[in-house]
Amino acid sequence: MEGVDHLAHERNKSEFDVDAMKIVWAGSPHAFDVSDRISKLVASDPGFRKDNRSTLSRKELFKNTLRKAAYAWKTIVDLRLSEEEAAKLRFYVDEPAFTDLHWGMFIPAIKGQGTEEQQQKWLPLAYKMQIIGCYAQTELGHGSNVQGLETTATFDPQTDEFIIHSPTLTSSKWWPGGLGKVATHAIAYARLIVGGREHGVNGFIVQLRSLEDHSPLLGITVGDIGMKFGNGAYNTMDNGVLRFDHVRIPRNQMLMRVSQVTCEGKYKQSDVPRQLVYGTMVYVRQTIVADASCALSRAVCIATRYSAVRRQFGSQNGGPETQVIDYKTQQSRLFPLLASAYAFRFIGEWLKWLYADVTQRLQANDFSTLPEAHACTAGLKSLTTTATADGIEECRKLCGGHGYLCSSGLPELFAVYVPACTYEGDNTVLLLQVARFLMKTVSQLGSSKKPVGTIAYMTRVEHLMQCRCGVQRGFAELSVDLVEAAVAHCQLIVVSKFIEKLQQEIPGKGVKQQLEVLCNIYALFLLHKHQGDFLSTGCITPKHAALANDELRSLYSQVRPNAIALVDAFNYTDHYLGSILGCYDGNVYPKLYEAAWKDPLNESVVPDGYHQYIRPLLKQEIRTARL
Ligand SMILES: CCCCC/C=C/C(=O)SCCNC(=O)CCNC(=O)[C@H](O)C(C)(C)COP(=O)(O)OP(=O)(O)OC[C@H]1O[C@@H](n2cnc3c(N)ncnc32)[C@H](O)[C@@H]1OP(=O)(O)O
Ligand SMILES: Cc1cc2nc3c(=O)[nH]c(=O)nc-3n(C[C@H](O)[C@H](O)[C@H](O)COP(=O)(O)OP(=O)(O)OC[C@H]3O[C@@H](n4cnc5c(N)ncnc54)[C@H](O)[C@@H]3O)c2cc1C
């Protein structure tokens, strides 16, 4: 029945202060207040409804996304929301749109790679959305290999301009979000050519469309690249294709914080690492780690609540069947994902600190932690997105058949989320970067340069490397093993930071105890999953492995009474979850049944096509049967 909390009995089992845990999950009382207020504002406004997405055509879907983005912007302006509140509103609107790239990449690129003067010119226009930007780096022929990009930017000293050109088909920009139909400007990455000499890939601000009638400017060919994975999902986003035919831009539209070109045509490289040109990607990778905890926690919230509602088998003397959440197999699949959601939340907090720290150091031209920041953002982006994509799919399976319904929210969540394993850096390519960083660290062992920070532990392998330092097969030959080592390195960081989090003051009855249980589940589940490696390297004995297994089972029993409260702590509205299986009151079956009849196919009792195709078939069968 409506209004009845079918999960009340579960909530009454909780052994900790859920409201206190909500603050821990949000990060602070202030963050919780903003999150709670904005999520309820979005959920209560019919202008942000999203339950009809799967029934819209591509053009209807896209136009609906434009409407919502414009409505969101109007809400932000009318309510005078702060930047923090506005970001939260876009988060809870929960629809991939051009605004993600405008705010998430175009603006950060100008802030990170533009000079003060360029920031003063372009940021006010972007903040007021008087221009709409995208990040145009990837091309049809190159995405991972940035140094392989083919678009050219040739300096013309006669006119003090750059000529931006797409020399080949494969140099066509391909994938940039917001590019296809909306962006008026792009940060386009191109090979800088000055006086016939190449100076690597740099970023250039290029206007694509008229601010008067939105038509593409002279020399610009631009459009959408077509339907992507899944129905609704990422098809709300206009990922685009873009070709330049000798497009001229003023010299001052090359982002010049890292490298400069003078009006005399002199190329100058600042005394900062060339890799700062990649700074926007580092920034986005650290935000993607925080996003992973959000996406995984959504899926886990749905699967946990439904696992408590769903009963299957086990009825004794006509009594109720067993809740599937009580099966050890269900717990062994679900609770490590619950622990991962919390682990990724805290590693995301730490990575945000690391990024802020390296950014502050860069202001003082201190580049000492840049390699570690690159390795951590690359590796943790790879690890958390792979685990989250796999985790969302596991949550779908944990919900049985109903998990495959769009009304479960899980198919759409999966379809929107999975490209995170590819964009902002293919996960394997990024792990190879971590592997390169680890190998460089190993090669420096024994020198005066001692490993610190997240690689401090590597001093312990020094003796190993000295006796084996001669046995160095090619990096490529060992890359599979090195990628596994890179994953292990990142997992160590996640576990270490979870433990460090528990050493902080954490208020609320039973809150720290619950987090300790989740931390132990995360660590022991990893040990169990990779026990072959731990055993073969002599890190643990078979007895240790058996003890870890026993302890895991005990920990699952400790989480069980608190599972619903632990997902309630995410504080997601039913609107944001978008899932009948995950609804707060657990009143699943009546809602599933009611939702089915809203499907357009049920608008008529006899389906369209019956008379053309089914009736003749049936009649034909009747004739056959008479033979
Ligand atoms: C809200 C989400 C929306 C998402 C929408 C999606 C947007 C996008 O997808 S934008 C496009 C994203 N594209 C990528 O991520 C491309 C991935 N490829 C790269 O980042 C680079 O090509 C590379 C790092 C894989 C290779 O770069 P390359 O220039 O060839 O460098 P090397 O591998 O030769 O390494 C040289 C040296 O530089 C260090 N380094 C590399 N990248 C960085 C960095 N970002 N920051 C700092 N340092 C970096 C690298 O570690 C090497 O150092 P040493 O070993 O000390 O020489
Ligand atoms: C939804 C979505 C949104 C995107 N948005 C944007 C955007 O806004 N702006 C933008 O510029 N780009 C965007 N991209 C592009 C994205 O950044 C690239 O697709 C991504 O960087 C992967 O590059 P790639 O496609 O060249 O993959 P490839 O590198 O071609 O990967 C193919 C395979 O090759 C392997 N591989 C590649 N190099 C190596 C190597 N050296 N060693 C071992 N294996 C290797 C990879 O691991 C992978 O298995 C988007 C992509 C998607 C899917």
PDB file of C-alpha atoms in Angstrom, residues 327-504:
ATOM      1  CA  TYR A 327      21.428 -16.047   1.218  1.00  0.00           C
ATOM      2  CA  LYS A 328      25.245 -16.159   1.735  1.00  0.00           C
ATOM      3  CA  THR A 329      25.759 -16.192  -2.030  1.00  0.00           C
ATOM      4  CA  GLN A 330      23.731 -12.986  -2.412  1.00  0.00           C
ATOM      5  CA  GLN A 331      25.696 -11.388   0.425  1.00  0.00           C
ATOM      6  CA  SER A 332      29.055 -12.466  -1.038  1.00  0.00           C
ATOM      7  CA  ARG A 333      28.157 -10.693  -4.317  1.00  0.00           C
ATOM      8  CA  LEU A 334      26.406  -7.643  -2.878  1.00  0.00           C
ATOM      9  CA  PHE A 335      28.313  -6.613   0.259  1.00  0.00           C
ATOM     10  CA  PRO A 336      31.760  -6.239  -1.378  1.00  0.00           C
ATOM     11  CA  LEU A 337      30.069  -3.795  -3.793  1.00  0.00           C
ATOM     12  CA  LEU A 338      28.559  -1.911  -0.857  1.00  0.00           C
ATOM     13  CA  ALA A 339      32.030  -1.748   0.703  1.00  0.00           C
ATOM     14  CA  SER A 340      33.498  -0.597  -2.640  1.00  0.00           C
ATOM     15  CA  ALA A 341      30.998   2.261  -2.881  1.00  0.00           C
ATOM     16  CA  TYR A 342      32.203   3.586   0.462  1.00  0.00           C
ATOM     17  CA  ALA A 343      35.866   2.897  -0.388  1.00  0.00           C
ATOM     18  CA  PHE A 344      35.559   4.842  -3.664  1.00  0.00           C
ATOM     19  CA  ARG A 345      33.859   7.704  -1.859  1.00  0.00           C
ATOM     20  CA  PHE A 346      36.834   8.121   0.453  1.00  0.00           C
ATOM     21  CA  ILE A 347      39.493   7.638  -2.218  1.00  0.00           C
ATOM     22  CA  GLY A 348      37.654  10.257  -4.258  1.00  0.00           C
ATOM     23  CA  GLU A 349      37.893  12.664  -1.306  1.00  0.00           C
ATOM     24  CA  TRP A 350      41.624  11.982  -0.987  1.00  0.00           C
ATOM     25  CA  LEU A 351      42.248  12.337  -4.741  1.00  0.00           C
ATOM     26  CA  LYS A 352      40.448  15.693  -4.711  1.00  0.00           C
ATOM     27  CA  TRP A 353      42.885  16.770  -1.972  1.00  0.00           C
ATOM     28  CA  LEU A 354      45.882  15.432  -3.971  1.00  0.00           C
ATOM     29  CA  TYR A 355      44.751  17.314  -7.092  1.00  0.00           C
ATOM     30  CA  ALA A 356      44.252  20.545  -5.134  1.00  0.00           C
ATOM     31  CA  ASP A 357      47.691  20.086  -3.558  1.00  0.00           C
ATOM     32  CA  VAL A 358      49.464  19.534  -6.890  1.00  0.00           C
ATOM     33  CA  THR A 359      47.602  22.493  -8.408  1.00  0.00           C
ATOM     34  CA  GLN A 360      48.764  24.704  -5.529  1.00  0.00           C
ATOM     35  CA  ARG A 361      52.344  23.473  -5.962  1.00  0.00           C
ATOM     36  CA  LEU A 362      52.190  24.193  -9.706  1.00  0.00           C
ATOM     37  CA  GLN A 363      51.343  27.809  -8.880  1.00  0.00           C
ATOM     38  CA  ALA A 364      54.739  27.927  -7.148  1.00  0.00           C
ATOM     39  CA  ASN A 365      56.394  26.052 -10.022  1.00  0.00           C
ATOM     40  CA  ASP A 366      56.865  23.016  -7.753  1.00  0.00           C
ATOM     41  CA  PHE A 367      56.448  20.024 -10.081  1.00  0.00           C
ATOM     42  CA  SER A 368      57.714  17.426  -7.607  1.00  0.00           C
ATOM     43  CA  THR A 369      54.376  15.660  -7.108  1.00  0.00           C
ATOM     44  CA  LEU A 370      53.114  15.951 -10.700  1.00  0.00           C
ATOM     45  CA  PRO A 371      54.248  12.418 -11.693  1.00  0.00           C
ATOM     46  CA  GLU A 372      52.522  10.911  -8.641  1.00  0.00           C
ATOM     47  CA  ALA A 373      49.373  12.939  -9.305  1.00  0.00           C
ATOM     48  CA  HIS A 374      49.312  11.718 -12.889  1.00  0.00           C
ATOM     49  CA  ALA A 375      49.829   8.105 -11.845  1.00  0.00           C
ATOM     50  CA  CYS A 376      47.205   8.283  -9.087  1.00  0.00           C
ATOM     51  CA  THR A 377      44.518   9.987 -11.180  1.00  0.00           C
ATOM     52  CA  ALA A 378      45.158   7.684 -14.126  1.00  0.00           C
ATOM     53  CA  GLY A 379      45.295   4.490 -12.064  1.00  0.00           C
ATOM     54  CA  LEU A 380      42.405   5.236  -9.743  1.00  0.00           C
ATOM     55  CA  LYS A 381      40.219   6.377 -12.641  1.00  0.00           C
ATOM     56  CA  SER A 382      40.937   3.070 -14.326  1.00  0.00           C
ATOM     57  CA  LEU A 383      40.397   0.941 -11.219  1.00  0.00           C
ATOM     58  CA  THR A 384      37.204   2.595  -9.973  1.00  0.00           C
ATOM     59  CA  THR A 385      35.467   2.813 -13.362  1.00  0.00           C
ATOM     60  CA  THR A 386      36.202  -0.829 -14.211  1.00  0.00           C
ATOM     61  CA  ALA A 387      34.943  -1.950 -10.785  1.00  0.00           C
ATOM     62  CA  THR A 388      31.871   0.284 -11.036  1.00  0.00           C
ATOM     63  CA  ALA A 389      30.869  -0.818 -14.537  1.00  0.00           C
ATOM     64  CA  ASP A 390      31.247  -4.469 -13.489  1.00  0.00           C
ATOM     65  CA  GLY A 391      29.454  -3.689 -10.226  1.00  0.00           C
ATOM     66  CA  ILE A 392      26.404  -2.133 -11.907  1.00  0.00           C
ATOM     67  CA  GLU A 393      26.067  -5.233 -14.099  1.00  0.00           C
ATOM     68  CA  GLU A 394      26.396  -7.460 -11.007  1.00  0.00           C
ATOM     69  CA  CYS A 395      23.652  -5.442  -9.306  1.00  0.00           C
ATOM     70  CA  ARG A 396      21.419  -6.022 -12.320  1.00  0.00           C
ATOM     71  CA  LYS A 397      22.007  -9.754 -11.970  1.00  0.00           C
ATOM     72  CA  LEU A 398      21.414  -9.580  -8.201  1.00  0.00           C
ATOM     73  CA  CYS A 399      17.889  -8.340  -9.019  1.00  0.00           C
ATOM     74  CA  GLY A 400      17.017 -11.363 -11.176  1.00  0.00           C
ATOM     75  CA  GLY A 401      14.593 -10.867 -14.091  1.00  0.00           C
ATOM     76  CA  HIS A 402      13.191  -7.582 -12.833  1.00  0.00           C
ATOM     77  CA  GLY A 403      16.708  -6.129 -12.937  1.00  0.00           C
ATOM     78  CA  TYR A 404      16.461  -6.300 -16.734  1.00  0.00           C
ATOM     79  CA  LEU A 405      13.403  -4.013 -16.832  1.00  0.00           C
ATOM     80  CA  CYS A 406      14.054  -0.365 -17.689  1.00  0.00           C
ATOM     81  CA  SER A 407      11.884   0.485 -14.669  1.00  0.00           C
ATOM     82  CA  SER A 408      14.608  -1.049 -12.454  1.00  0.00           C
ATOM     83  CA  GLY A 409      16.854   1.861 -13.459  1.00  0.00           C
ATOM     84  CA  LEU A 410      19.807  -0.512 -13.854  1.00  0.00           C
ATOM     85  CA  PRO A 411      19.996  -0.978 -17.676  1.00  0.00           C
ATOM     86  CA  GLU A 412      20.029   2.810 -18.197  1.00  0.00           C
ATOM     87  CA  LEU A 413      22.529   3.339 -15.372  1.00  0.00           C
ATOM     88  CA  PHE A 414      24.811   0.717 -16.950  1.00  0.00           C
ATOM     89  CA  ALA A 415      24.458   2.133 -20.482  1.00  0.00           C
ATOM     90  CA  VAL A 416      25.218   5.679 -19.319  1.00  0.00           C
ATOM     91  CA  TYR A 417      28.100   4.599 -17.101  1.00  0.00           C
ATOM     92  CA  VAL A 418      30.175   2.093 -19.100  1.00  0.00           C
ATOM     93  CA  PRO A 419      31.894   4.593 -21.450  1.00  0.00           C
ATOM     94  CA  ALA A 420      33.674   5.849 -18.318  1.00  0.00           C
ATOM     95  CA  CYS A 421      36.050   2.898 -18.832  1.00  0.00           C
ATOM     96  CA  THR A 422      37.055   4.472 -22.129  1.00  0.00           C
ATOM     97  CA  TYR A 423      36.637   8.218 -22.083  1.00  0.00           C
ATOM     98  CA  GLU A 424      39.190  10.389 -20.347  1.00  0.00           C
ATOM     99  CA  GLY A 425      41.667   7.653 -21.168  1.00  0.00           C
ATOM    100  CA  ASP A 426      41.200   3.982 -22.023  1.00  0.00           C
ATOM    101  CA  ASN A 427      41.619   2.079 -18.760  1.00  0.00           C
ATOM    102  CA  THR A 428      44.430  -0.155 -20.001  1.00  0.00           C
ATOM    103  CA  VAL A 429      46.349   2.729 -21.520  1.00  0.00           C
ATOM    104  CA  LEU A 430      46.087   4.554 -18.208  1.00  0.00           C
ATOM    105  CA  LEU A 431      47.285   1.516 -16.237  1.00  0.00           C
ATOM    106  CA  LEU A 432      50.304   1.376 -18.537  1.00  0.00           C
ATOM    107  CA  GLN A 433      51.056   4.921 -17.452  1.00  0.00           C
ATOM    108  CA  VAL A 434      50.964   3.746 -13.827  1.00  0.00           C
ATOM    109  CA  ALA A 435      53.193   0.813 -14.721  1.00  0.00           C
ATOM    110  CA  ARG A 436      55.669   3.209 -16.355  1.00  0.00           C
ATOM    111  CA  PHE A 437      55.659   5.318 -13.189  1.00  0.00           C
ATOM    112  CA  LEU A 438      56.255   2.241 -11.006  1.00  0.00           C
ATOM    113  CA  MET A 439      59.102   1.015 -13.214  1.00  0.00           C
ATOM    114  CA  LYS A 440      60.702   4.436 -13.138  1.00  0.00           C
ATOM    115  CA  THR A 441      60.436   4.383  -9.341  1.00  0.00           C
ATOM    116  CA  VAL A 442      62.041   0.943  -9.209  1.00  0.00           C
ATOM    117  CA  SER A 443      64.861   2.089 -11.485  1.00  0.00           C
ATOM    118  CA  GLN A 444      65.583   4.894  -9.015  1.00  0.00           C
ATOM    119  CA  LEU A 445      65.717   2.575  -5.980  1.00  0.00           C
ATOM    120  CA  GLY A 446      69.149   2.602  -4.460  1.00  0.00           C
ATOM    121  CA  SER A 447      69.699   6.175  -5.609  1.00  0.00           C
ATOM    122  CA  SER A 448      69.466   9.167  -3.304  1.00  0.00           C
ATOM    123  CA  LYS A 449      65.908   9.765  -4.588  1.00  0.00           C
ATOM    124  CA  LYS A 450      63.839   7.879  -2.006  1.00  0.00           C
ATOM    125  CA  PRO A 451      60.243   6.951  -2.922  1.00  0.00           C
ATOM    126  CA  VAL A 452      57.683   8.946  -0.886  1.00  0.00           C
ATOM    127  CA  GLY A 453      53.903   9.304  -0.745  1.00  0.00           C
ATOM    128  CA  THR A 454      51.926   6.474  -2.324  1.00  0.00           C
ATOM    129  CA  ILE A 455      55.127   4.702  -3.431  1.00  0.00           C
ATOM    130  CA  ALA A 456      56.980   4.874  -0.110  1.00  0.00           C
ATOM    131  CA  TYR A 457      56.299   1.153   0.394  1.00  0.00           C
ATOM    132  CA  MET A 458      58.532   0.379  -2.609  1.00  0.00           C
ATOM    133  CA  THR A 459      61.692   0.796  -0.580  1.00  0.00           C
ATOM    134  CA  ARG A 460      60.831  -2.673   0.675  1.00  0.00           C
ATOM    135  CA  VAL A 461      61.312  -4.169  -2.833  1.00  0.00           C
ATOM    136  CA  GLU A 462      64.766  -2.608  -3.134  1.00  0.00           C
ATOM    137  CA  HIS A 463      66.622  -5.811  -2.256  1.00  0.00           C
ATOM    138  CA  LEU A 464      64.563  -7.737  -4.813  1.00  0.00           C
ATOM    139  CA  MET A 465      65.280  -5.291  -7.574  1.00  0.00           C
ATOM    140  CA  GLN A 466      69.021  -5.169  -6.858  1.00  0.00           C
ATOM    141  CA  CYS A 467      69.423  -8.933  -7.341  1.00  0.00           C
ATOM    142  CA  ARG A 468      67.169  -8.980 -10.375  1.00  0.00           C
ATOM    143  CA  CYS A 469      67.900  -5.582 -11.861  1.00  0.00           C
ATOM    144  CA  GLY A 470      69.813  -7.253 -14.679  1.00  0.00           C
ATOM    145  CA  VAL A 471      66.812  -9.274 -15.783  1.00  0.00           C
ATOM    146  CA  GLN A 472      64.909  -6.524 -17.621  1.00  0.00           C
ATOM    147  CA  ARG A 473      62.795  -7.797 -20.515  1.00  0.00           C
ATOM    148  CA  GLY A 474      61.031  -5.121 -22.618  1.00  0.00           C
ATOM    149  CA  PHE A 475      58.260  -3.119 -21.021  1.00  0.00           C
ATOM    150  CA  ALA A 476      55.951  -4.241 -23.817  1.00  0.00           C
ATOM    151  CA  GLU A 477      56.806  -7.896 -23.232  1.00  0.00           C
ATOM    152  CA  LEU A 478      55.954  -7.609 -19.534  1.00  0.00           C
ATOM    153  CA  SER A 479      53.051  -5.195 -19.984  1.00  0.00           C
ATOM    154  CA  VAL A 480      50.341  -7.685 -18.963  1.00  0.00           C
ATOM    155  CA  ASP A 481      52.078  -8.367 -15.646  1.00  0.00           C
ATOM    156  CA  LEU A 482      52.904  -4.692 -15.207  1.00  0.00           C
ATOM    157  CA  VAL A 483      49.261  -3.737 -15.678  1.00  0.00           C
ATOM    158  CA  GLU A 484      48.334  -6.225 -12.952  1.00  0.00           C
ATOM    159  CA  ALA A 485      51.008  -4.694 -10.729  1.00  0.00           C
ATOM    160  CA  ALA A 486      49.555  -1.276 -11.474  1.00  0.00           C
ATOM    161  CA  VAL A 487      46.099  -2.439 -10.380  1.00  0.00           C
ATOM    162  CA  ALA A 488      47.556  -3.900  -7.174  1.00  0.00           C
ATOM    163  CA  HIS A 489      49.354  -0.604  -6.514  1.00  0.00           C
ATOM    164  CA  CYS A 490      46.099   1.315  -6.892  1.00  0.00           C
ATOM    165  CA  GLN A 491      44.181  -1.164  -4.723  1.00  0.00           C
ATOM    166  CA  LEU A 492      46.822  -0.642  -2.005  1.00  0.00           C
ATOM    167  CA  ILE A 493      46.168   3.103  -2.204  1.00  0.00           C
ATOM    168  CA  VAL A 494      42.400   2.572  -1.874  1.00  0.00           C
ATOM    169  CA  VAL A 495      42.773   0.318   1.178  1.00  0.00           C
ATOM    170  CA  SER A 496      45.389   2.596   2.783  1.00  0.00           C
ATOM    171  CA  LYS A 497      43.225   5.692   2.389  1.00  0.00           C
ATOM    172  CA  PHE A 498      40.175   3.853   3.765  1.00  0.00           C
ATOM    173  CA  ILE A 499      42.252   2.944   6.843  1.00  0.00           C
ATOM    174  CA  GLU A 500      43.481   6.537   7.132  1.00  0.00           C
ATOM    175  CA  LYS A 501      39.857   7.734   6.957  1.00  0.00           C
ATOM    176  CA  LEU A 502      39.049   5.530   9.972  1.00  0.00           C
ATOM    177  CA  GLN A 503      41.839   7.179  11.935  1.00  0.00           C
ATOM    178  CA  GLN A 504      39.960  10.478  11.714  1.00  0.00           C
TER     179      GLN A 504
END
